[in-house]
XYZ file of C-alpha atoms in Angstrom:
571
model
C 0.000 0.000 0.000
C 2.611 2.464 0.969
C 4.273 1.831 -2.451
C 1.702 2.081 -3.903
C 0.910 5.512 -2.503
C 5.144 6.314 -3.431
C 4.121 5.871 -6.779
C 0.705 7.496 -7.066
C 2.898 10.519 -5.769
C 5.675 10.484 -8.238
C 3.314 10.529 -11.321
C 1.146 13.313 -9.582
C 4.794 15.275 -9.068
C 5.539 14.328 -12.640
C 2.418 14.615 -14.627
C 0.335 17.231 -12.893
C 3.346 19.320 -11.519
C 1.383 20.415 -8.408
C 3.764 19.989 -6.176
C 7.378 21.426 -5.801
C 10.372 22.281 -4.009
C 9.442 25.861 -2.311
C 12.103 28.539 -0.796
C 15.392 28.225 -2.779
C 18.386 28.937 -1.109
C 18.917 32.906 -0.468
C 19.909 34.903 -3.467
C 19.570 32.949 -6.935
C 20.164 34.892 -9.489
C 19.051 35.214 -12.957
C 16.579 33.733 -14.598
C 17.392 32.873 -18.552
C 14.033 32.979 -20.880
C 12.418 29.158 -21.439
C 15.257 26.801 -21.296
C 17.539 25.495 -25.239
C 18.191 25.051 -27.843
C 19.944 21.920 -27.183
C 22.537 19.595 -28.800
C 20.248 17.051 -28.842
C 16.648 16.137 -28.430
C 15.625 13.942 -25.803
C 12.267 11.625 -26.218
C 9.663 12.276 -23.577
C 9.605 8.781 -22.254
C 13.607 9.433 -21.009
C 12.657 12.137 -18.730
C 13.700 11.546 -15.469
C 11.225 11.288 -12.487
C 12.062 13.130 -9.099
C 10.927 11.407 -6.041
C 13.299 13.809 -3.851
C 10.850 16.408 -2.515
C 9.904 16.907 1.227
C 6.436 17.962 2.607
C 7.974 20.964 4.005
C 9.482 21.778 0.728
C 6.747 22.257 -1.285
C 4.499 24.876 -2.154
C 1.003 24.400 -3.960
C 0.757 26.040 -7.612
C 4.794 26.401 -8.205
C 5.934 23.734 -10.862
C 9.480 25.174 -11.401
C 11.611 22.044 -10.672
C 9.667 19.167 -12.531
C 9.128 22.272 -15.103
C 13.169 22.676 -15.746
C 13.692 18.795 -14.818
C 12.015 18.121 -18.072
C 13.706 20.525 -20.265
C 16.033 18.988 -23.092
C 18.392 21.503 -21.835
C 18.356 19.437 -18.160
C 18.474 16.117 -20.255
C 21.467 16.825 -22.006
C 24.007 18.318 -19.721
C 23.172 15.180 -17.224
C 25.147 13.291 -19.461
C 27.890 16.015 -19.434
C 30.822 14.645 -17.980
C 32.000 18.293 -16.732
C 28.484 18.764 -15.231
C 28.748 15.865 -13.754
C 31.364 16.155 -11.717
C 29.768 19.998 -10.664
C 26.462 18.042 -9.845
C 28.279 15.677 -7.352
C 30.714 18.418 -5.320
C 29.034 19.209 -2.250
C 29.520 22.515 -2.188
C 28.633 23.485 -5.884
C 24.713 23.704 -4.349
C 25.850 26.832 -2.874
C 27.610 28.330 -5.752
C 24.791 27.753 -7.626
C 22.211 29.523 -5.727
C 23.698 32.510 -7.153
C 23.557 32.002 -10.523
C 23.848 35.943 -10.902
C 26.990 34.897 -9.667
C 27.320 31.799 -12.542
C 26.704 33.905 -15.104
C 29.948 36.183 -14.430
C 31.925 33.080 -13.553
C 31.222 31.685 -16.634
C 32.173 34.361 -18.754
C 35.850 34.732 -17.302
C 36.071 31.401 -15.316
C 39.878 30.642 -15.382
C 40.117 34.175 -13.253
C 37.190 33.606 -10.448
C 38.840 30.187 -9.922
C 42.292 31.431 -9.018
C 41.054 34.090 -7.558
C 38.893 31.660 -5.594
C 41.858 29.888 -4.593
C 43.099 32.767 -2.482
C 39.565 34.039 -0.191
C 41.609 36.517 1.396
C 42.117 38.337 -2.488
C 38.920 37.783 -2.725
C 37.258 39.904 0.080
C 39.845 42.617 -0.721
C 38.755 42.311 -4.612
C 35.301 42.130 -3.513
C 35.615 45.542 -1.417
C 37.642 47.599 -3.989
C 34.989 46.882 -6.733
C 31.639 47.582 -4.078
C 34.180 50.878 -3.574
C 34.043 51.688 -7.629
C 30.628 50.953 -7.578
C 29.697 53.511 -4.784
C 31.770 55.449 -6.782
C 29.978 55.367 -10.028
C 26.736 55.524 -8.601
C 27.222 59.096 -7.591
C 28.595 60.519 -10.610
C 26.221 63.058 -12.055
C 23.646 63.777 -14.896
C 26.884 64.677 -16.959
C 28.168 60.669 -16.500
C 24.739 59.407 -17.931
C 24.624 61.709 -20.664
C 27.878 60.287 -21.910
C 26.620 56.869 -21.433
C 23.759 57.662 -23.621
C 26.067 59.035 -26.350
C 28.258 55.930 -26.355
C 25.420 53.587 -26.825
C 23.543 55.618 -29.334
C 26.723 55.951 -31.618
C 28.697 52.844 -31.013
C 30.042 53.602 -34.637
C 31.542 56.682 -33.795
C 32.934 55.677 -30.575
C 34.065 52.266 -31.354
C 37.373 53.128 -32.967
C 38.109 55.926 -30.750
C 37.574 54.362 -27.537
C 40.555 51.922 -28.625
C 42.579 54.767 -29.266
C 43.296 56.023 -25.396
C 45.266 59.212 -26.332
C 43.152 60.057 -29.382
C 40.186 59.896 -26.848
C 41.899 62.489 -23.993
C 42.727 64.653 -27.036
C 39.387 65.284 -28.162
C 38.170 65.375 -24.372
C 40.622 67.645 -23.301
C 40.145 70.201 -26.160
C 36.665 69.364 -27.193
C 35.640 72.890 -27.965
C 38.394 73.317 -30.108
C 37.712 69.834 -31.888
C 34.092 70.729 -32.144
C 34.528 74.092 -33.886
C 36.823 72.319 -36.561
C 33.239 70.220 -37.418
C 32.110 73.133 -39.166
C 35.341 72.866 -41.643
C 35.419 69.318 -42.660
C 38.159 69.844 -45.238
C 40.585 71.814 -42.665
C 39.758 69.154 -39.981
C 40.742 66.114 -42.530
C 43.607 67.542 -43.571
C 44.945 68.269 -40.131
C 43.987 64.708 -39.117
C 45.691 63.718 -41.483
C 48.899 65.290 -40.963
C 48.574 66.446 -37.441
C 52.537 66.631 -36.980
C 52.675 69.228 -39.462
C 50.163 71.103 -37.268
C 51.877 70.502 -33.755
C 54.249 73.637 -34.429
C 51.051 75.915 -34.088
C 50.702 75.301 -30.346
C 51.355 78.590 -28.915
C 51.192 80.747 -31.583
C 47.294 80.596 -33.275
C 47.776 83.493 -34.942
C 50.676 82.681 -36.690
C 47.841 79.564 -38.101
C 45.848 82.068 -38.888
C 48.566 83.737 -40.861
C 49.368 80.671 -42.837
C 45.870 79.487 -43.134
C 44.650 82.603 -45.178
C 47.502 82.944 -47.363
C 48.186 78.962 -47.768
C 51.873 79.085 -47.163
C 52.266 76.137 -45.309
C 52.605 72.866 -47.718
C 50.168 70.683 -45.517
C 47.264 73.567 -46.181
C 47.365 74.431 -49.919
C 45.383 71.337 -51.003
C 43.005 72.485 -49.336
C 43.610 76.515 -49.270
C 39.817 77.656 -49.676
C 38.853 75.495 -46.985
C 41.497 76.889 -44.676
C 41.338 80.303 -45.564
C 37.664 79.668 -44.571
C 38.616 78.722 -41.311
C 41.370 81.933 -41.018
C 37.975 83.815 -41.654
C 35.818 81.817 -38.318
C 36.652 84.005 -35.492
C 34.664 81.606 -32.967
C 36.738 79.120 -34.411
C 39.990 80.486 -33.866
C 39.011 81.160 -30.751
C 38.316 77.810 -29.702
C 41.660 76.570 -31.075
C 43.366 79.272 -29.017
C 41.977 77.983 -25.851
C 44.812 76.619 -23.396
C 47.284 77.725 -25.430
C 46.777 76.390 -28.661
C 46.867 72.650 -26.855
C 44.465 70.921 -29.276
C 47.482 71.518 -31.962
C 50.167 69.894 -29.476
C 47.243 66.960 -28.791
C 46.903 66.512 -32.748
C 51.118 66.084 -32.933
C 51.446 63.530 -29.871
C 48.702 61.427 -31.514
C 49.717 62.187 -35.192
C 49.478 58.223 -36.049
C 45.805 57.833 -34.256
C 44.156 60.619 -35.904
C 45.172 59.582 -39.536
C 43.818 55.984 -38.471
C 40.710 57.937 -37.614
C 40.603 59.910 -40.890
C 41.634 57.442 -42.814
C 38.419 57.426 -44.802
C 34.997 59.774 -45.109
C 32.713 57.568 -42.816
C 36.001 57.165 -40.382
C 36.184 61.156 -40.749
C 32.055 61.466 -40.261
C 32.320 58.997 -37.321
C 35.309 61.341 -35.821
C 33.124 64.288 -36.004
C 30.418 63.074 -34.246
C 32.214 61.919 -31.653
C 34.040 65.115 -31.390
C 30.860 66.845 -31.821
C 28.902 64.631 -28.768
C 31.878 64.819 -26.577
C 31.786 68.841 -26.784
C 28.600 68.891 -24.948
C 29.973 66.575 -22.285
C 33.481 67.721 -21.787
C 33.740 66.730 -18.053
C 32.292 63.679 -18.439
C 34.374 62.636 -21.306
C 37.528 63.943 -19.490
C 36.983 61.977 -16.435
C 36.519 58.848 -18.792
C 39.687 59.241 -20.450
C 41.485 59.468 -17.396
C 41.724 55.874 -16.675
C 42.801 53.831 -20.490
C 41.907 50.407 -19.064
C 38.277 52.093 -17.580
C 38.091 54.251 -20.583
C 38.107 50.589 -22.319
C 35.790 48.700 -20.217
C 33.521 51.803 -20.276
C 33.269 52.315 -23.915
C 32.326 48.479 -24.225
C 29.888 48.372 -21.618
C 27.992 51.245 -23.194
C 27.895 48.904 -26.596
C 26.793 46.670 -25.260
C 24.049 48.630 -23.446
C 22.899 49.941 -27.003
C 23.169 46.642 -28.473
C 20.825 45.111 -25.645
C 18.506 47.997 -26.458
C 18.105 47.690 -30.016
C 17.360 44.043 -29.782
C 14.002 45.245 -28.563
C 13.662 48.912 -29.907
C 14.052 50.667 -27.131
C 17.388 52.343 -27.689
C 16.154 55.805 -27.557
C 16.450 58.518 -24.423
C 14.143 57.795 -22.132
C 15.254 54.233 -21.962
C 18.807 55.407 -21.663
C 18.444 57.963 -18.856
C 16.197 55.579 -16.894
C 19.009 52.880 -17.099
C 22.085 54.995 -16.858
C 20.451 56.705 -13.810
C 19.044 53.901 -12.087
C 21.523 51.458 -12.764
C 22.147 49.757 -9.488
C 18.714 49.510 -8.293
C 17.778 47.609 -11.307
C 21.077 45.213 -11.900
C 20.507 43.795 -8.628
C 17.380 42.500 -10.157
C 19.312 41.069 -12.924
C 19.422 37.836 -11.938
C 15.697 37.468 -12.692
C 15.014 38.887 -16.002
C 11.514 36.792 -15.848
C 10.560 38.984 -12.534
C 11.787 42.388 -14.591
C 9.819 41.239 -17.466
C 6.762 40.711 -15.466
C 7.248 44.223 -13.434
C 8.026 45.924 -16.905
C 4.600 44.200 -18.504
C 2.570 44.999 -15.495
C 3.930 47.963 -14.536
C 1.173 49.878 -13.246
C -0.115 47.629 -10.788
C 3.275 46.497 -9.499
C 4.154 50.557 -8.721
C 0.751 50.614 -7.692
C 2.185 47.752 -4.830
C 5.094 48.824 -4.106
C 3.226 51.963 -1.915
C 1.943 49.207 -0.303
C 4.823 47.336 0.933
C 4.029 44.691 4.137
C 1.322 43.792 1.542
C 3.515 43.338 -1.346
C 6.710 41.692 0.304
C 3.180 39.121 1.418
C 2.458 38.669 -1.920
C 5.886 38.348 -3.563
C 6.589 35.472 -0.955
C 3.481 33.233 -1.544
C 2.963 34.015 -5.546
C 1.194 30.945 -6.391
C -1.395 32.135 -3.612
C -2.633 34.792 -5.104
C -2.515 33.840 -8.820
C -6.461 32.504 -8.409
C -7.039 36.097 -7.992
C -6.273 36.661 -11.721
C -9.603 38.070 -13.696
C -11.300 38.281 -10.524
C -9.642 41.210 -8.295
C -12.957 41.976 -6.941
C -12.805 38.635 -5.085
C -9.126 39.591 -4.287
C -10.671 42.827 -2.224
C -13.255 41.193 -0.328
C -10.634 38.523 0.760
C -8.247 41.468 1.574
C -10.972 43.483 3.436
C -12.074 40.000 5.828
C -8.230 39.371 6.053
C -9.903 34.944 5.618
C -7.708 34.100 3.120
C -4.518 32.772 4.970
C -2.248 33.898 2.646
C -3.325 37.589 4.096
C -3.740 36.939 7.344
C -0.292 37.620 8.634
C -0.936 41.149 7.633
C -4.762 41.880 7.743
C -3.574 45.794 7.965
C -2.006 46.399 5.588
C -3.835 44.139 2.675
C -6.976 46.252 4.439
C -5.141 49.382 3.578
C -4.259 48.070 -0.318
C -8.070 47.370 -0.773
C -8.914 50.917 0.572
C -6.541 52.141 -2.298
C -8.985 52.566 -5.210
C -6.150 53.795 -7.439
C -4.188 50.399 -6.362
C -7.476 48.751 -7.063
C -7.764 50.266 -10.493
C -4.222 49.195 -11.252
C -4.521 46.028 -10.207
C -7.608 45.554 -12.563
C -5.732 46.623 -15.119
C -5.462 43.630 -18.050
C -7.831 41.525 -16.048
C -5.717 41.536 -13.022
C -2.588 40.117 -14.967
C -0.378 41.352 -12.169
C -1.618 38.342 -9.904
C -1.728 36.266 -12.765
C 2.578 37.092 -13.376
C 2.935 36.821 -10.044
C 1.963 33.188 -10.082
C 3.683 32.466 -12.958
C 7.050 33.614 -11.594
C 6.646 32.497 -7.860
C 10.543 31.571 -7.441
C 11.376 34.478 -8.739
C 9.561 36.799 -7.281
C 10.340 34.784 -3.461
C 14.135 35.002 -4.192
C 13.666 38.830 -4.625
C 11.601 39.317 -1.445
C 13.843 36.869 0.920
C 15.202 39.629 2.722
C 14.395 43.385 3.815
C 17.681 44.644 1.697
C 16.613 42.442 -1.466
C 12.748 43.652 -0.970
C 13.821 47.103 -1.144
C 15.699 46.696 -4.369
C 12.520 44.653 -5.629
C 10.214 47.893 -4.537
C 12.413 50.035 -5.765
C 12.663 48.673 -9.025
C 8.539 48.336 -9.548
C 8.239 52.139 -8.646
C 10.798 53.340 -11.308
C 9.403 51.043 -13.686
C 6.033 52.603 -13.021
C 7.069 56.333 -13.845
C 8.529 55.409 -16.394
C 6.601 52.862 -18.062
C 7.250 53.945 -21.539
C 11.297 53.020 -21.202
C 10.212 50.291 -20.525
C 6.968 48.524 -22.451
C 8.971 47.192 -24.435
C 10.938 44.489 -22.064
C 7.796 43.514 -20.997
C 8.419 40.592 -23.028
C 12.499 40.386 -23.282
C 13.438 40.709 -19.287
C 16.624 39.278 -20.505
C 17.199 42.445 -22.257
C 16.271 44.641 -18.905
C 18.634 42.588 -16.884
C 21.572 42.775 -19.322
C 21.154 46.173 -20.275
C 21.038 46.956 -16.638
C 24.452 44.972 -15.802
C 26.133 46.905 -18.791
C 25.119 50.260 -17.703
C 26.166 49.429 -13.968
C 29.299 47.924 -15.735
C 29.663 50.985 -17.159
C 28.977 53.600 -14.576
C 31.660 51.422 -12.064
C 34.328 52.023 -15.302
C 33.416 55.793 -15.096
C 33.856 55.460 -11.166
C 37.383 54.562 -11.196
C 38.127 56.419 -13.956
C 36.989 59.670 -11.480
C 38.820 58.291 -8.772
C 41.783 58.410 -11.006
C 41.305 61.773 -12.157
C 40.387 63.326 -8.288
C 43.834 61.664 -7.144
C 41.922 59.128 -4.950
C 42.975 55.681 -6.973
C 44.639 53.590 -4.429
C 47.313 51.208 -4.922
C 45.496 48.421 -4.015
C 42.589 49.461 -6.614
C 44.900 49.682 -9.455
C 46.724 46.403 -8.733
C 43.166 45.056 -8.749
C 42.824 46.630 -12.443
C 45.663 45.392 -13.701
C 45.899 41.811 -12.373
C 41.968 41.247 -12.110
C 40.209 43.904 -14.345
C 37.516 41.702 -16.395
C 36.999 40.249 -12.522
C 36.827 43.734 -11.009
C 34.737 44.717 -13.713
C 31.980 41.817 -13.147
C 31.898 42.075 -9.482
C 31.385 46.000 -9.139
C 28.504 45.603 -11.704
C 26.430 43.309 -8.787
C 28.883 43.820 -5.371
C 26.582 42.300 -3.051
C 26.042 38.862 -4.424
C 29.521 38.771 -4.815
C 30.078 40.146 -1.601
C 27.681 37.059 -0.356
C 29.687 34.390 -2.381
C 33.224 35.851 -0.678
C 30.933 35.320 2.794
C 30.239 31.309 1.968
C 32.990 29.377 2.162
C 31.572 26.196 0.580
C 30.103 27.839 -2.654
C 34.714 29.439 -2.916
C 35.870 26.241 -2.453
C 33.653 24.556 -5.298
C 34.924 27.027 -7.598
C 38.406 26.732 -6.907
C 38.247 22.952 -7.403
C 36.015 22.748 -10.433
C 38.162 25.778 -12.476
C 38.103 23.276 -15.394
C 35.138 21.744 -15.399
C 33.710 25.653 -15.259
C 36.246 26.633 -18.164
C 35.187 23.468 -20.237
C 31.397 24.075 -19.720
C 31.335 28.004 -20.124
C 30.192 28.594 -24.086
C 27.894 25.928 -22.985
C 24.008 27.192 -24.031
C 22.456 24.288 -21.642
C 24.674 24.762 -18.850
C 23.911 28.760 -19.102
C 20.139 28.146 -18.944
C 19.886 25.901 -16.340
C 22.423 27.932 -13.932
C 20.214 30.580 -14.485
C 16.908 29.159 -13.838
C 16.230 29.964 -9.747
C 14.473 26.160 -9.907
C 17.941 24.701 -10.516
C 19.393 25.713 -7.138
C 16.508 24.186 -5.164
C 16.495 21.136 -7.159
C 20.576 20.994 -6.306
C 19.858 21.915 -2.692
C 17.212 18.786 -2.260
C 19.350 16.205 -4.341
C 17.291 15.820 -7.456
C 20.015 16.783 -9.910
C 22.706 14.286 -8.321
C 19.895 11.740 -8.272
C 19.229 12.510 -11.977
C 22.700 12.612 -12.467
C 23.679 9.163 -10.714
C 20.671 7.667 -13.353
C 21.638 9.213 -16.476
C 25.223 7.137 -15.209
């Protein structure tokens, strides 16, 4: 009878998916869109069966586990030898519950494991990058507007980002460079042959001289154009600034600038860069006070517009939301299902977040209140009697939400989808109300979402593209930190050992500090890394491995043995 009742439970966990495992382990991270492709396909009748799930793990209404346990992507990498021998080390269940954490790791793996090697470097890594972070959070509207400008003209930056000294030219003289925009012929010419230019430092007017009469060699192929340029007083002016110094800056980077003139588009692409860096000269100066940040910065804003235009939102109000709001939403990153659902109900969750005792209530016990879905009138009278148990822990506050008509309104909104989202991404949304310090970052996020729900409408159905845009403008903003910290004298040694020995590491970790901060703080999950460097190195460009680390259902299922049990099968 009793096996009999075993089995009767393992088809109900298996064909029904009613019951699964409930709180994951404290901070898993991000959450990849539905699991493949795969290498291979996988008939259904190979699926493996779970019988590893407590009573007091479950939680009605949240299939997650049995969900990702039958993915091809699951199927496959059990058979991985690499992810094998991850499944079966004790303490990879811990590295895995922040796959936030994963999804840096596996990106530059061979350095995290060393690094892991040594937890002393660690913490101090770890403290110098939460340091750059602090650092670029506080940088001003002037830091975002250059971050905008990078990712909206990757083209004209690309080039001249990899050109350090071509870069603090045009920063440190942008005026100057800017006023020679409105003589494209001078300006190629001098690109061109900046050496022969270098003499004028000092002594404009002696330019001026040879500029309207042609006299000097390197101007009389182009003598109208110059003389036109004798003729721009505002111009001359602007090249007279500090001396003449954009002349010197054209000599000492003589070889860059013809690389960057080289051609008409490589000449437009120079002038709009010029052009955008004019109206942010301290920004851009700061930025090209660090090479190696100036680097990392520059790529971090590609990638920004790249993530962007993947789902048409690379436009302005996307970009200043992002740029200015940077860490509150790439600590959500690690659950671009969550960011979706916020960004596709984003009414009703900003409409929650005033309400928080009743929110944090509801982003806890998800599948509870998904039955509310198409019938929020139901939803008030439950809140208003405080009977539903789910509620009852909080009667006040759910009493003051169903008071809120304007809440009530929102939540309405699409037939109460809200609840309905909430449901569907139960893990998710439990992982990012676990604590008071992750709950804020979760109410935080839903409110600036709400003002400024055009930015956003369109991740609503790509939170992948939310959470990685909002890595690579934190990525970016950290860059710009250090980079200011250079240029204000305050770069300590230790910091720019970290850049030089660790920078793609430093990078990573300053973009999300705290659940970095949490892996340096949990021994077990450093020791798996340092022990598995090459199974992480050989599984890294791995598309199934990716997905599954992501998924928050994949640390649970670790944490209660049903991947080593699926593991010691597919054996």
């Amino acid at each position: 009878m009793a096996t009999a009742l075993s089995n009767n439970r393992k088809m109900f966990l298996t064909t029904a998916g009613v019951l699964v495992v409930g709180v994951a382990a404290y901070g898993l991270g991000r959450v990849y869109p539905p699991l493949g492709p795969s290498a291979g396909t996988v008939a259904p009748a190979e699926r493996y069966v779970s019988s590893q799930v407590g009573e007091g793990d479950v939680t009605l209404g949240d299939t997650s586990v049995p969900q990702l346990m039958q993915t091809d992507a699951f199927q496959v990498m059990v058979k991985d030898a690499n992810f094998r021998q991850l499944a079966n080390d004790p303490g990879f269940a811990a590295l895995a519950s922040n796959p936030a954490v994963m999804s840096a790791i596996a990106a530059n793996p061979a350095q995290f494991s060393a690094l892991a090697k040594d937890p002393s470097a660690f913490h101090s890594l770890v403290q110098q990058a939460s340091q750059l972070s602090a650092a670029g959070s506080q940088l001003g509207g002037g830091q975002n507007a250059a971050l905008a400008a990078m990712a909206q003209n990757s083209s004209a930056f690309s080039k001249l980002a990899q050109s350090p000294g071509a870069f603090s030219a045009l920063a440190g003289n942008a005026s100057a460079f800017n006023a020679l925009n409105n003589h494209p012929a001078a300006f190629a010419a001098m690109a061109q042959n900046a050496s022969a230019f270098s003499k004028y430092a000092g002594n404009v007017a002696q330019f001026k001289v040879d500029a309207a009469n042609g006299a000097n060699p390197a101007m009389s192929a182009n003598q109208a154009a110059f003389s036109k340029l004798a003729n721009d007083s505002a111009a001359l002016s602007a090249l007279s600034a500090n001396n003449g110094s954009a002349f010197s800056a054209l000599g000492a980077n003589a070889a860059a600038f013809k690389a960057l003139s080289a051609n008409g588009a490589s000449l437009h692409n120079l002038q709009v860069a010029s052009g955008l860096m004019a109206q942010n000269g301290a920004a851009f100066r700061s930025l090209a006070s660090n090479p190696s940040a100036l680097q990392a910065a520059a790529q971090s804003a590609f990638q920004l517009g790249s993530h962007l235009n993947s789902v048409g939102a690379l436009n302005a109000s996307a970009l200043s939301a992002l740029s200015a709001n940077a860490s509150a939403l790439s600590a959500l990153s690690g659950n671009p299902a969550a960011l979706a659902a916020l960004a596709g109900n984003a009414s009703a969750f900003s409409a929650l977040a005033n309400h928080p005792a009743a929110f944090a209530a509801m982003a806890q016990n998800g599948a509870a209140f998904s039955k509310y879905a198409g019938n929020v009138a139901s939803f008030k009278t439950a809140a208003l009697s405080g009977k539903d148990p789910a509620m009852s822990a909080n009667t006040a506050a759910f009493s003051k939400l169903a008071n809120d008509s304007a809440a009530m309104s929102a939540l309405s909104s699409n037939n109460g989808a809200a609840l309905s989202a909430l449901g569907a991404n139960a893990s998710a949304f439990r992982q990012l109300s676990s604590n008071a310090a992750s709950f804020r970052n979760l109410q935080s996020a839903a409110s600036l979402i709400g003002k400024n729900q055009s930015a956003f409408a369109n991740f609503a159905k790509n939170g992948s593209a939310l959470a990685n845009s909002a890595m690579a403008a934190s990525k970016f903003n950290s860059a710009a930190g250090l980079s200011a910290l250079q240029g204000q004298g305050k770069l300590n040694n230790a910091m720019l050992s970290a850049l030089q020995q660790n920078g793609a590491a430093l990078s990573a970790i300053s973009a999300n500090p705290a659940a970095f901060s949490a892996l340096a703080n949990n021994p077990a999950a450093l020791s798996a890394l340092a022990r598995n460097g090459s199974a992480f190195s050989a599984l890294s460009n791995n598309a199934n491995f990716r997905a599954l680390a992501g998924n928050p259902a994949f640390g649970a299922a670790l944490r209660y043995g049903n991947v080593a049990n699926a593991v010691n099968q597919a054996n």
